[in-house]
Amino acid sequence: MKKLRTTFFLCFFSTVLLAQTFDMTLQQPQYSDAIGYGYDVMTAPSKESQKPFFFSVKVPDGNYHVTVTLGSSKRKAQTVVRAESRRLLLEQTTTDKGKFKTYTFVVNKRSPVIDGNMNVVLKPREKDYLDWDNRLTFEFNGPAPAVKTIDIRPDTTAVTIFLCGNSTVVDQAKEPWASWGQMIPRWFDASIAISNHAESGLSATSFINQRRLDKVVSMMRPGDYVLCEFGHNDQKEHRFGDGAYYNFAHSLKIFIDRVRAAKGIIIFVTPTQRRLFNKDSHRILETHGDYPAAMREVARRECVPIIELHEMTRTFFETLGEEDSKRALVYYAAGTFPGQAKALADNTHFNAFGAYEVAKMVVMGMKQLGLPIVSALRKDWHDFLPTAPDSWQRFTWYPTPAYDTMKPDGN
């Protein structure tokens, strides 16, 4: 009996492009490049296992229409679906014994290759990320995950939203760190792909210099979107010519010109706030200098729509208050995570709850701008106000079995 059923589609120059369906009720191999698919990251689970597992398929860069059928004929299941570096696609979904549910997504896959002569300049720590390799990886998590089938086929019709930014946007690879960019796929249907090119520690200028904008432009099609959130690290650049209204503004203009030349739609996102309360513990102090104002000025001058994440996250922190706002950030006692010898107290970087809430703010910003892509929001979307955030006590996140107590680059 074949473990893999494959359908072939003939493409330009007789290149064979694969649509692949994997029957997960049958034994599957451990991933290798030679095989091109299989269990990855961890060893293959046993048939009785109810632990998280990863499954990868070797594919070229691009968007993929993915259909998963969840459930088991032998037991009740509770499954969470993520892709690549912890991109949330589906929250906990329950299936009774013998019952199954089917869901579809579009997932973007990329490698550092731009063309035969040029690659993205990756940081050393990025070389182990699941985002920058030659395969598409799925994480099936939750209390008792169960998957019947995975169907993967190339998608050439979805609109892609490219994300550019820093550690508050990037697909954070390991617990307990998280960013809004890896939560926002949760809210869009299978007509939208999210391609997150952000990385910790980057400014608008270093993003360009590391050829990340070149990679974005190389993958874009007319009508795609590019969201840019910068400011955290730009304010720390102190070379001659740096500054909010000179080098930062100049770099933002490069983004505008390159994206528009590729017939894309550029959107600015003002930077998330840092959690720094004033002496009366009621108001967030401004720590970004002129950089949010400079972004607004460039947006006004160049007619770029702008999402005011700076102000929404200020309201969010102030609504939660000085103490409960820690619940949205990486604040954990020593010993909370494996290998964590010291307490973590980070006022910049979000945990899963905080990232989930900020992703909702970005979606609300899209709605306030009247962007056509909001018609692709899933049916279970509900409008969100930072003055009425979700309860952190009720938020559930099943940790990816990969941890790092080292703070991401940037602050």
Short mmCIF file of C-alpha atoms in Angstrom, two decimals:
data_model
loop_
_atom_site.label_atom_id
_atom_site.label_comp_id
_atom_site.label_asym_id
_atom_site.label_seq_id
_atom_site.Cartn_x
_atom_site.Cartn_y
_atom_site.Cartn_z
CA MET A 1 0.00 0.00 0.00
CA LYS A 2 1.40 3.37 -0.91
CA LYS A 3 1.97 5.73 2.02
CA LEU A 4 1.88 8.77 -0.24
CA ARG A 5 -0.61 9.55 -2.95
CA THR A 6 0.70 12.13 -5.39
CA THR A 7 -1.05 13.92 -8.23
CA PHE A 8 1.05 15.46 -10.97
CA PHE A 9 0.44 18.70 -12.81
CA LEU A 10 2.43 19.54 -15.95
CA CYS A 11 3.76 23.10 -15.95
CA PHE A 12 5.86 25.35 -18.16
CA PHE A 13 8.76 23.52 -19.90
CA SER A 14 7.22 20.24 -18.71
CA THR A 15 8.34 20.92 -15.16
CA VAL A 16 6.44 18.63 -12.82
CA LEU A 17 4.78 20.46 -9.95
CA LEU A 18 3.41 18.25 -7.22
CA ALA A 19 0.15 18.28 -5.34
CA GLN A 20 0.65 15.88 -2.48
CA THR A 21 -1.75 14.19 -0.10
CA PHE A 22 -0.37 12.45 2.98
CA ASP A 23 -2.41 9.84 4.80
CA MET A 24 -1.30 10.34 8.40
CA THR A 25 -3.09 7.19 9.57
CA LEU A 26 -0.35 5.26 7.78
CA GLN A 27 3.27 5.04 8.82
CA GLN A 28 5.33 8.00 7.57
CA PRO A 29 9.13 8.33 7.51
CA GLN A 30 11.42 10.66 9.41
CA TYR A 31 12.14 13.68 7.20
CA SER A 32 15.20 13.74 4.95
CA ASP A 33 15.95 15.80 1.86
CA ALA A 34 16.32 12.59 -0.11
CA ILE A 35 12.78 11.44 0.74
CA GLY A 36 11.36 14.97 0.66
CA TYR A 37 8.71 14.57 3.36
CA GLY A 38 8.21 13.12 6.82
CA TYR A 39 8.18 13.76 10.56
CA ASP A 40 10.58 16.56 11.42
CA VAL A 41 12.18 18.44 14.35
CA MET A 42 11.38 15.58 16.75
CA THR A 43 11.28 11.82 16.30
CA ALA A 44 8.15 10.34 14.79
CA PRO A 45 5.34 9.88 17.31
CA SER A 46 4.04 6.43 18.20
CA LYS A 47 0.49 5.51 17.19
CA GLU A 48 -0.65 5.96 20.79
CA SER A 49 1.14 9.28 21.29
CA GLN A 50 -0.87 12.38 22.10
CA LYS A 51 2.15 14.70 22.11
CA PRO A 52 2.89 17.53 19.65
CA PHE A 53 4.60 16.58 16.40
CA PHE A 54 6.02 18.22 13.27
CA PHE A 55 5.67 17.20 9.63
CA SER A 56 7.63 18.70 6.73
CA VAL A 57 7.42 18.60 2.94
CA LYS A 58 10.19 19.76 0.62
CA VAL A 59 8.79 22.42 -1.74
CA PRO A 60 10.04 25.41 -3.78
CA ASP A 61 9.45 28.98 -2.56
CA GLY A 62 5.89 30.18 -2.92
CA ASN A 63 2.38 29.96 -1.51
CA TYR A 64 0.70 26.63 -0.82
CA HIS A 65 -2.95 25.78 -0.44
CA VAL A 66 -3.06 23.40 2.52
CA THR A 67 -6.03 21.28 3.56
CA VAL A 68 -5.86 19.35 6.83
CA THR A 69 -8.41 16.86 8.07
CA LEU A 70 -8.24 16.58 11.85
CA GLY A 71 -9.49 13.79 14.08
CA SER A 72 -9.09 10.11 14.88
CA SER A 73 -11.22 7.01 14.44
CA LYS A 74 -9.91 5.71 17.76
CA ARG A 75 -10.13 8.64 20.20
CA LYS A 76 -11.28 12.14 20.94
CA ALA A 77 -8.72 14.70 19.75
CA GLN A 78 -7.85 18.32 20.50
CA THR A 79 -5.57 19.84 17.88
CA VAL A 80 -3.81 23.17 17.27
CA VAL A 81 -2.28 23.83 13.84
CA ARG A 82 0.76 26.03 13.26
CA ALA A 83 3.23 26.36 10.39
CA GLU A 84 6.94 27.10 10.04
CA SER A 85 8.13 29.04 13.14
CA ARG A 86 4.96 28.91 15.25
CA ARG A 87 2.65 30.73 12.82
CA LEU A 88 -0.81 30.23 14.26
CA LEU A 89 -3.28 28.85 11.72
CA LEU A 90 -5.91 27.18 13.88
CA GLU A 91 -6.62 27.36 17.60
CA GLN A 92 -7.60 24.31 19.64
CA THR A 93 -10.18 22.28 17.72
CA THR A 94 -12.00 19.34 19.29
CA THR A 95 -13.10 16.26 17.32
CA ASP A 96 -14.97 13.39 18.92
CA LYS A 97 -13.93 9.77 18.35
CA GLY A 98 -14.67 8.82 14.75
CA LYS A 99 -15.48 12.41 13.77
CA PHE A 100 -13.38 14.63 11.52
CA LYS A 101 -13.11 18.32 10.62
CA THR A 102 -11.43 19.79 7.54
CA TYR A 103 -9.75 23.20 7.32
CA THR A 104 -7.90 25.05 4.56
CA PHE A 105 -5.14 27.65 4.73
CA VAL A 106 -2.63 29.27 2.43
CA VAL A 107 0.91 29.06 3.82
CA ASN A 108 3.93 30.90 2.44
CA LYS A 109 7.31 29.17 2.21
CA ARG A 110 10.61 30.88 1.43
CA SER A 111 14.35 30.30 1.38
CA PRO A 112 17.22 32.86 1.51
CA VAL A 113 17.75 32.55 -2.27
CA ILE A 114 16.73 35.64 -4.25
CA ASP A 115 18.22 34.55 -7.56
CA GLY A 116 21.22 32.53 -8.66
CA ASN A 117 23.68 35.23 -7.60
CA MET A 118 22.11 36.81 -4.52
CA ASN A 119 20.83 35.63 -1.13
CA VAL A 120 19.31 37.27 1.93
CA VAL A 121 22.04 37.97 4.50
CA LEU A 122 20.88 35.92 7.48
CA LYS A 123 22.04 36.30 11.06
CA PRO A 124 23.73 33.18 12.48
CA ARG A 125 20.76 32.37 14.73
CA GLU A 126 18.36 32.50 11.76
CA LYS A 127 20.09 29.64 9.96
CA ASP A 128 18.29 27.14 12.18
CA TYR A 129 14.88 28.78 11.81
CA LEU A 130 12.13 26.75 10.17
CA ASP A 131 11.27 29.85 8.10
CA TRP A 132 14.40 29.91 5.96
CA ASP A 133 14.88 26.32 4.79
CA ASN A 134 13.87 24.23 1.78
CA ARG A 135 10.71 22.77 3.26
CA LEU A 136 7.26 23.62 4.54
CA THR A 137 6.85 22.53 8.16
CA PHE A 138 3.65 22.02 10.14
CA GLU A 139 3.34 21.83 13.90
CA PHE A 140 0.38 19.90 15.32
CA ASN A 141 0.02 20.79 18.97
CA GLY A 142 -2.67 20.80 21.67
CA PRO A 143 -3.74 18.45 24.46
CA ALA A 144 -4.22 15.46 22.12
CA PRO A 145 -3.45 16.26 18.47
CA ALA A 146 -4.68 13.95 15.72
CA VAL A 147 -4.41 14.39 11.96
CA LYS A 148 -5.98 12.19 9.31
CA THR A 149 -4.69 13.79 6.09
CA ILE A 150 -2.58 16.71 4.90
CA ASP A 151 -3.04 17.93 1.33
CA ILE A 152 -0.54 20.45 -0.10
CA ARG A 153 -0.71 22.05 -3.52
CA PRO A 154 0.76 25.22 -5.07
CA ASP A 155 -1.39 28.34 -4.85
CA THR A 156 -1.06 31.09 -7.45
CA THR A 157 -4.18 33.12 -6.68
CA ALA A 158 -3.91 34.17 -3.02
CA VAL A 159 -3.04 37.78 -2.18
CA THR A 160 0.16 37.88 -0.13
CA ILE A 161 0.70 40.21 2.81
CA PHE A 162 4.44 40.68 3.32
CA LEU A 163 5.58 41.76 6.78
CA CYS A 164 8.73 43.83 7.31
CA GLY A 165 9.98 44.76 10.75
CA ASN A 166 11.85 43.78 13.89
CA SER A 167 11.47 41.56 16.97
CA THR A 168 7.92 42.76 17.60
CA VAL A 169 6.88 41.44 14.16
CA VAL A 170 9.11 38.40 13.44
CA ASP A 171 7.99 34.78 13.66
CA GLN A 172 9.72 34.12 16.98
CA ALA A 173 11.11 30.59 16.75
CA LYS A 174 11.04 29.59 20.42
CA GLU A 175 9.05 29.98 23.62
CA PRO A 176 8.29 32.17 25.50
CA TRP A 177 8.79 34.89 22.88
CA ALA A 178 6.09 35.77 20.36
CA SER A 179 5.19 38.56 17.92
CA TRP A 180 2.08 39.77 16.17
CA GLY A 181 3.33 38.64 12.76
CA GLN A 182 3.03 34.97 13.68
CA MET A 183 -0.46 35.39 15.14
CA ILE A 184 -2.10 37.32 12.33
CA PRO A 185 -2.42 34.32 9.92
CA ARG A 186 -5.03 32.99 12.35
CA TRP A 187 -7.55 35.60 11.21
CA PHE A 188 -7.43 35.24 7.41
CA ASP A 189 -9.07 32.69 5.15
CA ALA A 190 -7.47 30.71 2.35
CA SER A 191 -7.46 33.66 -0.06
CA ILE A 192 -4.66 35.39 1.91
CA ALA A 193 -1.05 34.33 2.55
CA ILE A 194 1.19 35.92 5.18
CA SER A 195 4.91 36.10 4.37
CA ASN A 196 6.82 37.38 7.40
CA HIS A 197 10.32 38.67 6.60
CA ALA A 198 10.89 40.56 9.86
CA GLU A 199 13.85 39.75 12.13
CA SER A 200 14.89 40.72 15.62
CA GLY A 201 17.20 43.71 15.93
CA LEU A 202 16.58 45.15 12.48
CA SER A 203 16.04 48.77 11.53
CA ALA A 204 14.54 49.93 8.24
CA THR A 205 18.08 50.50 6.96
CA SER A 206 19.53 47.13 8.02
CA PHE A 207 16.45 45.37 6.60
CA ILE A 208 17.31 46.90 3.22
CA ASN A 209 21.06 46.29 3.54
CA GLN A 210 20.53 42.60 4.29
CA ARG A 211 18.61 42.26 1.01
CA ARG A 212 15.36 41.39 2.75
CA LEU A 213 13.47 43.99 0.76
CA ASP A 214 15.02 42.52 -2.41
CA LYS A 215 13.60 39.13 -1.38
CA VAL A 216 10.15 40.61 -0.72
CA VAL A 217 10.07 42.39 -4.08
CA SER A 218 11.26 39.23 -5.88
CA MET A 219 8.25 37.31 -4.50
CA MET A 220 5.61 40.04 -4.95
CA ARG A 221 2.87 40.11 -7.51
CA PRO A 222 0.76 43.16 -8.44
CA GLY A 223 -1.85 43.81 -5.76
CA ASP A 224 0.11 42.23 -2.91
CA TYR A 225 0.54 44.18 0.34
CA VAL A 226 3.64 45.13 2.32
CA LEU A 227 3.29 46.13 5.97
CA CYS A 228 6.29 47.89 7.54
CA GLU A 229 6.78 48.38 11.28
CA PHE A 230 10.07 50.01 12.30
CA GLY A 231 11.31 52.45 14.91
CA HIS A 232 12.53 50.39 17.88
CA ASN A 233 16.03 49.84 16.57
CA ASP A 234 16.25 52.78 14.18
CA GLN A 235 16.44 55.19 17.13
CA LYS A 236 19.63 53.46 18.30
CA GLU A 237 21.56 54.21 15.10
CA HIS A 238 23.99 57.07 15.73
CA ARG A 239 26.19 57.31 12.65
CA PHE A 240 26.55 60.54 10.70
CA GLY A 241 23.31 61.12 8.82
CA ASP A 242 21.18 58.92 11.06
CA GLY A 243 18.06 60.30 12.66
CA ALA A 244 14.29 60.15 12.45
CA TYR A 245 13.83 62.79 9.76
CA TYR A 246 16.86 61.95 7.66
CA ASN A 247 18.14 58.38 7.31
CA PHE A 248 15.02 56.72 8.77
CA ALA A 249 12.73 58.77 6.55
CA HIS A 250 15.02 58.08 3.56
CA SER A 251 14.86 54.31 4.18
CA LEU A 252 11.07 54.42 4.45
CA LYS A 253 10.97 56.21 1.10
CA ILE A 254 13.01 53.35 -0.42
CA PHE A 255 10.37 50.90 0.81
CA ILE A 256 7.63 53.00 -0.77
CA ASP A 257 9.38 53.34 -4.13
CA ARG A 258 10.40 49.68 -4.40
CA VAL A 259 6.97 48.33 -3.45
CA ARG A 260 5.08 50.70 -5.71
CA ALA A 261 7.43 49.95 -8.61
CA ALA A 262 6.41 46.30 -8.19
CA LYS A 263 2.73 47.39 -8.23
CA GLY A 264 2.28 46.47 -4.58
CA ILE A 265 0.39 48.32 -1.84
CA ILE A 266 2.49 49.60 1.05
CA ILE A 267 1.12 50.19 4.55
CA PHE A 268 3.06 51.71 7.46
CA VAL A 269 2.62 50.46 11.02
CA THR A 270 3.86 52.69 13.85
CA PRO A 271 5.99 50.83 16.43
CA THR A 272 4.55 49.02 19.43
CA GLN A 273 5.00 50.77 22.77
CA ARG A 274 7.45 49.71 25.43
CA ARG A 275 5.98 49.04 28.86
CA LEU A 276 7.31 52.01 30.82
CA PHE A 277 4.80 53.65 33.16
CA ASN A 278 5.15 57.11 34.67
CA LYS A 279 5.47 57.68 38.42
CA ASP A 280 1.74 57.56 39.07
CA SER A 281 1.64 54.15 37.27
CA HIS A 282 -1.25 55.20 35.03
CA ARG A 283 0.36 56.45 31.81
CA ILE A 284 2.90 54.98 29.40
CA LEU A 285 5.94 57.19 28.85
CA GLU A 286 7.06 57.87 25.29
CA THR A 287 10.37 56.10 24.55
CA HIS A 288 10.55 56.26 20.74
CA GLY A 289 11.55 59.89 20.32
CA ASP A 290 10.69 61.40 16.93
CA TYR A 291 10.46 58.09 15.09
CA PRO A 292 6.68 57.52 15.17
CA ALA A 293 6.15 61.17 14.13
CA ALA A 294 8.68 60.81 11.32
CA MET A 295 6.87 57.72 10.02
CA ARG A 296 3.59 59.63 10.09
CA GLU A 297 5.17 62.54 8.21
CA VAL A 298 6.55 60.30 5.46
CA ALA A 299 3.16 58.56 5.23
CA ARG A 300 1.37 61.93 4.90
CA ARG A 301 3.80 63.24 2.30
CA GLU A 302 3.76 60.05 0.22
CA CYS A 303 0.06 59.17 0.71
CA VAL A 304 0.80 55.89 2.49
CA PRO A 305 -1.96 54.44 4.69
CA ILE A 306 -0.80 54.04 8.29
CA ILE A 307 -1.90 51.78 11.15
CA GLU A 308 -1.51 53.49 14.53
CA LEU A 309 -0.19 50.51 16.49
CA HIS A 310 1.84 52.90 18.63
CA GLU A 311 -1.29 54.44 20.09
CA MET A 312 -3.28 51.20 20.27
CA THR A 313 -0.58 49.43 22.29
CA ARG A 314 -0.31 52.47 24.58
CA THR A 315 -4.04 52.17 25.29
CA PHE A 316 -3.72 48.40 25.69
CA PHE A 317 -0.97 48.67 28.35
CA GLU A 318 -2.76 51.45 30.20
CA THR A 319 -6.02 49.51 30.19
CA LEU A 320 -4.35 46.44 31.67
CA GLY A 321 -2.47 48.59 34.19
CA GLU A 322 1.08 48.48 35.46
CA GLU A 323 0.86 45.00 36.96
CA ASP A 324 -1.41 43.09 34.57
CA SER A 325 0.37 44.53 31.52
CA LYS A 326 3.25 42.20 32.45
CA ARG A 327 0.94 39.35 31.45
CA ALA A 328 1.30 40.43 27.80
CA LEU A 329 5.11 40.44 27.89
CA VAL A 330 7.91 38.03 28.71
CA TYR A 331 7.66 38.26 32.49
CA TYR A 332 8.24 34.85 34.08
CA ALA A 333 9.70 33.61 37.36
CA ALA A 334 12.91 31.56 37.28
CA GLY A 335 12.24 27.92 36.47
CA THR A 336 9.10 28.54 34.43
CA PHE A 337 10.77 27.14 31.31
CA PRO A 338 13.44 24.44 30.83
CA GLY A 339 16.92 25.84 31.46
CA GLN A 340 15.62 29.16 32.80
CA ALA A 341 17.91 29.94 35.74
CA LYS A 342 16.89 33.59 36.11
CA ALA A 343 13.61 35.47 36.07
CA LEU A 344 12.62 37.05 32.77
CA ALA A 345 11.39 40.65 32.86
CA ASP A 346 11.18 42.16 29.37
CA ASN A 347 9.22 45.35 28.70
CA THR A 348 9.47 45.18 24.91
CA HIS A 349 8.92 41.61 23.73
CA PHE A 350 5.51 39.99 23.83
CA ASN A 351 4.50 36.54 24.96
CA ALA A 352 1.83 34.55 23.10
CA PHE A 353 -1.08 36.39 24.75
CA GLY A 354 0.37 39.82 24.04
CA ALA A 355 1.21 38.92 20.44
CA TYR A 356 -2.30 37.56 19.91
CA GLU A 357 -3.82 40.83 21.17
CA VAL A 358 -1.48 43.02 19.09
CA ALA A 359 -2.31 40.99 15.97
CA LYS A 360 -5.96 41.89 16.56
CA MET A 361 -4.98 45.56 16.75
CA VAL A 362 -3.24 45.32 13.38
CA VAL A 363 -6.36 43.73 11.87
CA MET A 364 -8.47 46.53 13.35
CA GLY A 365 -6.06 49.01 11.77
CA MET A 366 -6.68 47.34 8.41
CA LYS A 367 -10.43 47.64 8.97
CA GLN A 368 -10.16 51.31 9.94
CA LEU A 369 -8.28 51.96 6.69
CA GLY A 370 -10.93 50.12 4.71
CA LEU A 371 -8.42 47.79 3.04
CA PRO A 372 -10.06 45.30 0.65
CA ILE A 373 -8.24 42.38 2.29
CA VAL A 374 -10.45 42.61 5.37
CA SER A 375 -13.17 40.91 3.31
CA ALA A 376 -11.02 37.77 3.73
CA LEU A 377 -11.28 37.73 7.54
CA ARG A 378 -12.56 34.42 8.88
CA LYS A 379 -16.17 34.18 9.97
CA ASP A 380 -15.24 33.91 13.65
CA TRP A 381 -13.49 37.29 13.66
CA HIS A 382 -14.94 39.79 16.15
CA ASP A 383 -13.94 43.45 16.22
CA PHE A 384 -11.44 44.32 18.94
CA LEU A 385 -10.83 47.37 21.10
CA PRO A 386 -7.58 47.88 23.05
CA THR A 387 -9.75 49.45 25.76
CA ALA A 388 -11.47 46.06 26.16
CA PRO A 389 -8.76 43.42 25.70
CA ASP A 390 -9.29 39.69 26.04
CA SER A 391 -8.76 38.14 29.46
CA TRP A 392 -5.22 36.87 29.95
CA GLN A 393 -6.62 34.40 32.50
CA ARG A 394 -8.75 32.74 29.80
CA PHE A 395 -6.13 32.75 27.06
CA THR A 396 -4.70 29.31 26.27
CA TRP A 397 -1.45 28.66 24.46
CA TYR A 398 0.12 25.24 24.05
CA PRO A 399 3.88 25.81 24.03
CA THR A 400 6.00 24.66 21.14
CA PRO A 401 8.55 22.17 22.55
CA ALA A 402 11.46 24.56 21.89
CA TYR A 403 12.66 27.12 24.42
CA ASP A 404 15.26 29.88 24.58
CA THR A 405 15.79 32.14 27.56
CA MET A 406 18.08 34.42 25.54
CA LYS A 407 16.44 37.75 24.79
CA PRO A 408 15.87 38.49 21.07
CA ASP A 409 18.06 41.14 19.45
CA GLY A 410 16.73 44.66 19.83
CA ASN A 411 14.83 46.41 22.60
#
